[in-house]
Amino acid sequence: MSIKLIAGNWKMNTSLEEANQLIDEIIKNLEDGDLSAEKKVAIIPPFPFIDLVLNKIKTIPNFYVGAQDCSPFDNGAYTGDVSAKMLKSLGVEYCIIGHSERRLHHQETNLTLSEKVEQALNNDIRPIFCCGENLEIREANQHIEFILKQLYDGLFFLPKEKIVKTIIAYEPIWAIGTGKTATSQQAQEMHAAIRNEISKNYGAEIGTYFTILYGGSCNAKNAAELFACPDVDGGLIGGASLNAADFLKIIKSLPKK
Ligand code: PEP
């Protein structure tokens, strides 16, 4: 059985004070059984607040902090970049790589993404590799082919011992921040196709245990239905992770599979 994960991507939101309040509110309202070795939670704040959040959650088992990106370079004269090595030295567990907002606004290519994946893994950080099609591709019924190509380009070059450390987030671009969620049938179809391809390349055992998240307007109301899909192992949550009550409801929506 795969490990479940709910990851809250705060994107470029919150001030220092708001970040403080939000994480305090989440911690205060966590209940026994919300987190376990099979059901983990990660907060993915903006870089400047990583240390703040880490210090608050570090004694809570199965609660982690992630980064929203990392540099494709090791270290050196790359002004503005944040290296995977720096993130690891703070205690970061996960790193989002290939979010559609970075592919769009920072023109990130598949080559760059594969370099970021390597950087994260070389520093013992688990990449949350994002893939997602736009509406045009979905309407042309080319979505599965498109997503699998993104995975072959950005991730499937990894050997077995590295692929098992990664997580995939399927995030249809037309659903991100739009309030338009994929139906559970659409999510399940894509997640099953992704799992099948992992099994084909790396064997059925790795396929079965692989964590595949859904992201795209997942909220307190629709989370339970999406997470009930057999191949959906949790969510990458944007907007709804900025509201502690909603985020907690989403955490509690994970079925005790
Ligand atoms: C995201 O950006 O990863 C995301 C899923 O955003 P939202 O939940 O706001 O659609």
Short mmCIF file of C-alpha atoms and ligand atoms in Angstrom, two decimals:
data_model
loop_
_atom_site.label_atom_id
_atom_site.label_comp_id
_atom_site.label_asym_id
_atom_site.label_seq_id
_atom_site.Cartn_x
_atom_site.Cartn_y
_atom_site.Cartn_z
CA MET A 1 0.00 0.00 0.00
CA SER A 2 1.34 3.45 -0.87
CA ILE A 3 2.09 6.12 1.74
CA LYS A 4 -0.51 8.90 1.76
CA LEU A 5 0.54 12.54 1.78
CA ILE A 6 -1.22 15.88 2.05
CA ALA A 7 1.10 18.73 1.04
CA GLY A 8 0.08 22.36 1.43
CA ASN A 9 1.72 24.61 -1.17
CA TRP A 10 1.51 28.15 0.19
CA LYS A 11 3.00 29.54 -3.07
CA MET A 12 4.02 33.24 -2.79
CA ASN A 13 1.55 33.96 -0.01
CA THR A 14 1.72 34.99 3.66
CA SER A 15 3.76 37.57 5.56
CA LEU A 16 5.96 36.46 8.46
CA GLU A 17 3.11 37.15 10.88
CA GLU A 18 0.55 35.32 8.73
CA ALA A 19 2.83 32.33 8.28
CA ASN A 20 3.26 32.17 12.06
CA GLN A 21 -0.48 32.30 12.68
CA LEU A 22 -1.32 29.77 9.98
CA ILE A 23 1.12 27.11 11.15
CA ASP A 24 0.16 27.66 14.81
CA GLU A 25 -3.51 27.24 13.94
CA ILE A 26 -2.85 24.02 12.01
CA ILE A 27 -0.73 22.52 14.81
CA LYS A 28 -3.21 23.52 17.52
CA ASN A 29 -6.06 21.69 15.82
CA LEU A 30 -4.30 18.48 14.79
CA GLU A 31 -5.84 15.45 16.44
CA ASP A 32 -4.57 11.98 17.24
CA GLY A 33 -4.73 9.82 14.15
CA ASP A 34 -4.49 12.75 11.70
CA LEU A 35 -0.85 11.80 11.06
CA SER A 36 0.77 8.40 11.03
CA ALA A 37 3.59 6.53 9.33
CA GLU A 38 1.14 5.80 6.48
CA LYS A 39 -0.41 9.28 6.42
CA LYS A 40 2.00 12.18 6.32
CA VAL A 41 1.54 15.93 6.05
CA ALA A 42 3.91 18.52 4.60
CA ILE A 43 3.80 22.30 4.64
CA ILE A 44 5.51 23.95 1.68
CA PRO A 45 5.94 27.61 2.61
CA PRO A 46 7.82 30.33 0.72
CA PHE A 47 11.62 30.07 1.20
CA PRO A 48 11.91 32.83 3.86
CA PHE A 49 9.49 31.01 6.18
CA ILE A 50 10.85 27.47 5.86
CA ASP A 51 12.93 27.74 9.02
CA LEU A 52 10.06 29.19 11.01
CA VAL A 53 7.69 26.36 10.03
CA LEU A 54 10.37 23.70 10.49
CA ASN A 55 11.08 24.82 14.04
CA LYS A 56 7.41 24.54 14.92
CA ILE A 57 6.78 21.09 13.45
CA LYS A 58 10.09 19.33 13.99
CA THR A 59 8.99 17.41 17.09
CA ILE A 60 5.69 16.26 15.51
CA PRO A 61 6.11 12.79 13.96
CA ASN A 62 5.18 12.42 10.28
CA PHE A 63 4.90 16.19 9.81
CA TYR A 64 7.39 17.65 7.29
CA VAL A 65 8.40 20.80 5.48
CA GLY A 66 9.00 21.09 1.76
CA ALA A 67 10.39 23.73 -0.60
CA GLN A 68 8.61 25.06 -3.68
CA ASP A 69 11.66 24.77 -5.94
CA CYS A 70 15.41 24.25 -5.93
CA SER A 71 18.28 25.28 -8.17
CA PRO A 72 19.49 22.95 -10.92
CA PHE A 73 23.03 23.90 -9.80
CA ASP A 74 25.10 22.64 -6.92
CA ASN A 75 26.39 25.96 -5.59
CA GLY A 76 28.21 29.10 -6.76
CA ALA A 77 27.43 32.29 -8.69
CA TYR A 78 23.70 31.81 -9.29
CA THR A 79 22.15 34.92 -7.76
CA GLY A 80 18.68 34.31 -6.42
CA ASP A 81 18.87 30.51 -6.57
CA VAL A 82 18.41 28.28 -3.55
CA SER A 83 20.31 25.00 -3.63
CA ALA A 84 19.05 21.60 -2.56
CA LYS A 85 22.08 21.41 -0.26
CA MET A 86 20.93 24.56 1.58
CA LEU A 87 17.42 23.16 1.89
CA LYS A 88 18.72 19.88 3.27
CA SER A 89 20.84 21.73 5.82
CA LEU A 90 17.65 23.32 7.15
CA GLY A 91 15.88 19.97 7.40
CA VAL A 92 13.63 20.08 4.34
CA GLU A 93 12.17 16.69 3.34
CA TYR A 94 10.38 17.42 0.04
CA CYS A 95 10.82 19.76 -2.92
CA ILE A 96 8.20 20.57 -5.56
CA ILE A 97 9.77 20.34 -9.00
CA GLY A 98 8.08 21.26 -12.26
CA HIS A 99 5.03 23.06 -10.90
CA SER A 100 3.10 24.41 -13.89
CA GLU A 101 3.49 27.96 -12.56
CA ARG A 102 7.26 27.60 -12.75
CA ARG A 103 7.12 25.91 -16.14
CA LEU A 104 5.03 28.88 -17.34
CA HIS A 105 6.54 31.91 -15.60
CA HIS A 106 10.16 30.73 -15.53
CA GLN A 107 10.23 28.82 -18.80
CA GLU A 108 11.52 25.69 -17.08
CA THR A 109 12.39 23.03 -19.63
CA ASN A 110 12.31 19.27 -19.14
CA LEU A 111 16.12 19.29 -19.11
CA THR A 112 16.22 21.83 -16.27
CA LEU A 113 13.60 19.86 -14.36
CA SER A 114 15.57 16.65 -14.66
CA GLU A 115 18.63 18.50 -13.30
CA LYS A 116 16.58 19.77 -10.36
CA VAL A 117 15.34 16.24 -9.68
CA GLU A 118 18.96 15.04 -9.57
CA GLN A 119 19.98 17.89 -7.26
CA ALA A 120 17.16 17.12 -4.85
CA LEU A 121 17.87 13.39 -4.78
CA ASN A 122 21.63 13.87 -4.44
CA ASN A 123 20.88 15.87 -1.32
CA ASP A 124 18.42 13.36 0.09
CA ILE A 125 15.35 15.50 -0.60
CA ARG A 126 12.28 13.83 -2.07
CA PRO A 127 11.07 15.52 -5.28
CA ILE A 128 7.32 16.07 -5.69
CA PHE A 129 7.37 16.07 -9.48
CA CYS A 130 4.39 17.92 -10.99
CA CYS A 131 2.80 17.10 -14.32
CA GLY A 132 -0.36 18.45 -15.90
CA GLU A 133 -2.03 19.17 -19.21
CA ASN A 134 -3.82 22.32 -20.36
CA LEU A 135 -7.46 22.38 -21.44
CA GLU A 136 -6.66 22.23 -25.15
CA ILE A 137 -4.73 18.98 -24.71
CA ARG A 138 -7.49 17.47 -22.58
CA GLU A 139 -10.18 18.45 -25.08
CA ALA A 140 -8.12 16.88 -27.86
CA ASN A 141 -8.08 13.69 -25.75
CA GLN A 142 -4.27 13.67 -25.69
CA HIS A 143 -3.94 14.12 -21.93
CA ILE A 144 -2.58 10.67 -21.03
CA GLU A 145 0.01 10.68 -23.80
CA PHE A 146 1.07 14.22 -22.81
CA ILE A 147 1.47 13.44 -19.10
CA LEU A 148 3.43 10.26 -19.77
CA LYS A 149 5.82 12.23 -21.99
CA GLN A 150 6.36 14.77 -19.19
CA LEU A 151 7.19 11.88 -16.87
CA TYR A 152 9.55 10.19 -19.32
CA ASP A 153 11.36 13.51 -19.89
CA GLY A 154 11.58 14.65 -16.29
CA LEU A 155 11.59 11.54 -14.13
CA PHE A 156 11.73 8.14 -15.74
CA PHE A 157 15.44 8.47 -16.56
CA LEU A 158 16.02 7.67 -12.87
CA PRO A 159 17.17 4.23 -11.80
CA LYS A 160 15.01 2.13 -9.46
CA GLU A 161 16.79 3.12 -6.26
CA LYS A 162 16.11 6.80 -6.99
CA ILE A 163 12.58 6.63 -8.45
CA VAL A 164 11.33 5.10 -5.19
CA LYS A 165 12.26 8.33 -3.39
CA THR A 166 10.09 10.48 -5.67
CA ILE A 167 6.42 11.43 -5.59
CA ILE A 168 4.30 12.48 -8.56
CA ALA A 169 1.61 15.16 -8.38
CA TYR A 170 -0.90 15.12 -11.21
CA GLU A 171 -2.10 18.72 -11.51
CA PRO A 172 -4.23 19.50 -14.55
CA ILE A 173 -3.43 23.12 -15.41
CA TRP A 174 -7.09 23.90 -16.10
CA ALA A 175 -7.88 22.96 -12.48
CA ILE A 176 -5.14 24.91 -10.68
CA GLY A 177 -6.52 27.90 -8.84
CA THR A 178 -9.60 27.94 -11.08
CA GLY A 179 -12.15 26.32 -8.76
CA LYS A 180 -12.69 23.72 -11.51
CA THR A 181 -11.63 20.34 -10.10
CA ALA A 182 -11.03 17.20 -12.10
CA THR A 183 -13.86 14.73 -11.51
CA SER A 184 -12.92 11.67 -9.52
CA GLN A 185 -13.23 9.65 -12.75
CA GLN A 186 -10.79 11.96 -14.56
CA ALA A 187 -8.34 11.87 -11.64
CA GLN A 188 -8.58 8.08 -11.28
CA GLU A 189 -8.08 7.52 -15.02
CA MET A 190 -4.88 9.56 -15.05
CA HIS A 191 -3.52 8.22 -11.76
CA ALA A 192 -4.09 4.63 -12.92
CA ALA A 193 -2.29 5.38 -16.20
CA ILE A 194 0.66 6.88 -14.30
CA ARG A 195 0.83 3.93 -11.87
CA ASN A 196 0.63 1.49 -14.74
CA GLU A 197 3.55 3.19 -16.48
CA ILE A 198 5.63 3.12 -13.29
CA SER A 199 4.93 -0.60 -12.95
CA LYS A 200 5.83 -1.14 -16.60
CA ASN A 201 9.19 0.61 -16.18
CA TYR A 202 10.14 -0.29 -12.63
CA GLY A 203 8.07 -3.37 -11.69
CA ALA A 204 4.69 -3.95 -10.06
CA GLU A 205 5.95 -3.64 -6.49
CA ILE A 206 7.32 -0.12 -7.02
CA GLY A 207 4.13 0.79 -8.90
CA THR A 208 1.92 -0.37 -6.04
CA TYR A 209 3.84 1.53 -3.37
CA PHE A 210 4.33 4.73 -5.37
CA THR A 211 2.66 7.88 -3.99
CA ILE A 212 0.66 9.81 -6.62
CA LEU A 213 -1.00 13.05 -5.47
CA TYR A 214 -3.82 14.97 -7.09
CA GLY A 215 -3.67 18.78 -7.23
CA GLY A 216 -6.01 21.37 -8.71
CA SER A 217 -8.76 23.13 -6.72
CA CYS A 218 -8.89 20.32 -4.20
CA ASN A 219 -10.78 21.68 -1.20
CA ALA A 220 -12.51 20.74 2.04
CA LYS A 221 -15.68 19.78 0.13
CA ASN A 222 -14.31 17.66 -2.72
CA ALA A 223 -11.24 16.10 -1.07
CA ALA A 224 -12.96 13.00 0.33
CA GLU A 225 -14.36 11.99 -3.05
CA LEU A 226 -11.00 12.48 -4.81
CA PHE A 227 -9.06 10.63 -2.09
CA ALA A 228 -11.50 7.71 -2.26
CA CYS A 229 -10.17 6.90 -5.75
CA PRO A 230 -7.99 3.79 -5.49
CA ASP A 231 -4.99 5.40 -7.23
CA VAL A 232 -5.14 8.84 -5.55
CA ASP A 233 -2.76 8.87 -2.58
CA GLY A 234 -3.47 12.34 -1.25
CA GLY A 235 -3.20 15.88 -2.54
CA LEU A 236 -1.01 18.84 -3.34
CA ILE A 237 -3.18 21.65 -2.04
CA GLY A 238 -2.76 25.30 -3.08
CA GLY A 239 -5.43 27.85 -2.14
CA ALA A 240 -7.17 25.70 0.46
CA SER A 241 -3.91 25.20 2.38
CA LEU A 242 -3.93 28.89 3.32
CA ASN A 243 -6.96 28.37 5.53
CA ALA A 244 -6.16 26.26 8.59
CA ALA A 245 -9.71 24.92 9.05
CA ASP A 246 -9.99 23.89 5.39
CA PHE A 247 -6.52 22.34 5.35
CA LEU A 248 -7.33 20.31 8.47
CA LYS A 249 -10.57 19.09 6.90
CA ILE A 250 -8.60 17.98 3.85
CA ILE A 251 -6.13 16.09 6.07
CA LYS A 252 -9.05 14.38 7.80
CA SER A 253 -10.58 13.48 4.41
CA LEU A 254 -7.87 10.90 3.74
CA PRO A 255 -9.54 7.54 4.13
CA LYS A 256 -8.00 5.21 6.67
CA LYS A 257 -7.11 2.72 3.91
C1 PEP B 1 -1.18 23.98 -6.80
O1 PEP B 1 -0.83 25.06 -7.25
O2 PEP B 1 -0.35 23.08 -6.59
C2 PEP B 1 -2.61 23.80 -6.55
C3 PEP B 1 -3.06 22.59 -6.50
O3 PEP B 1 -3.33 24.94 -6.43
P1 PEP B 1 -4.91 25.05 -6.08
O4 PEP B 1 -5.20 24.01 -5.03
O5 PEP B 1 -5.09 26.44 -5.59
O6 PEP B 1 -5.64 24.76 -7.35
#
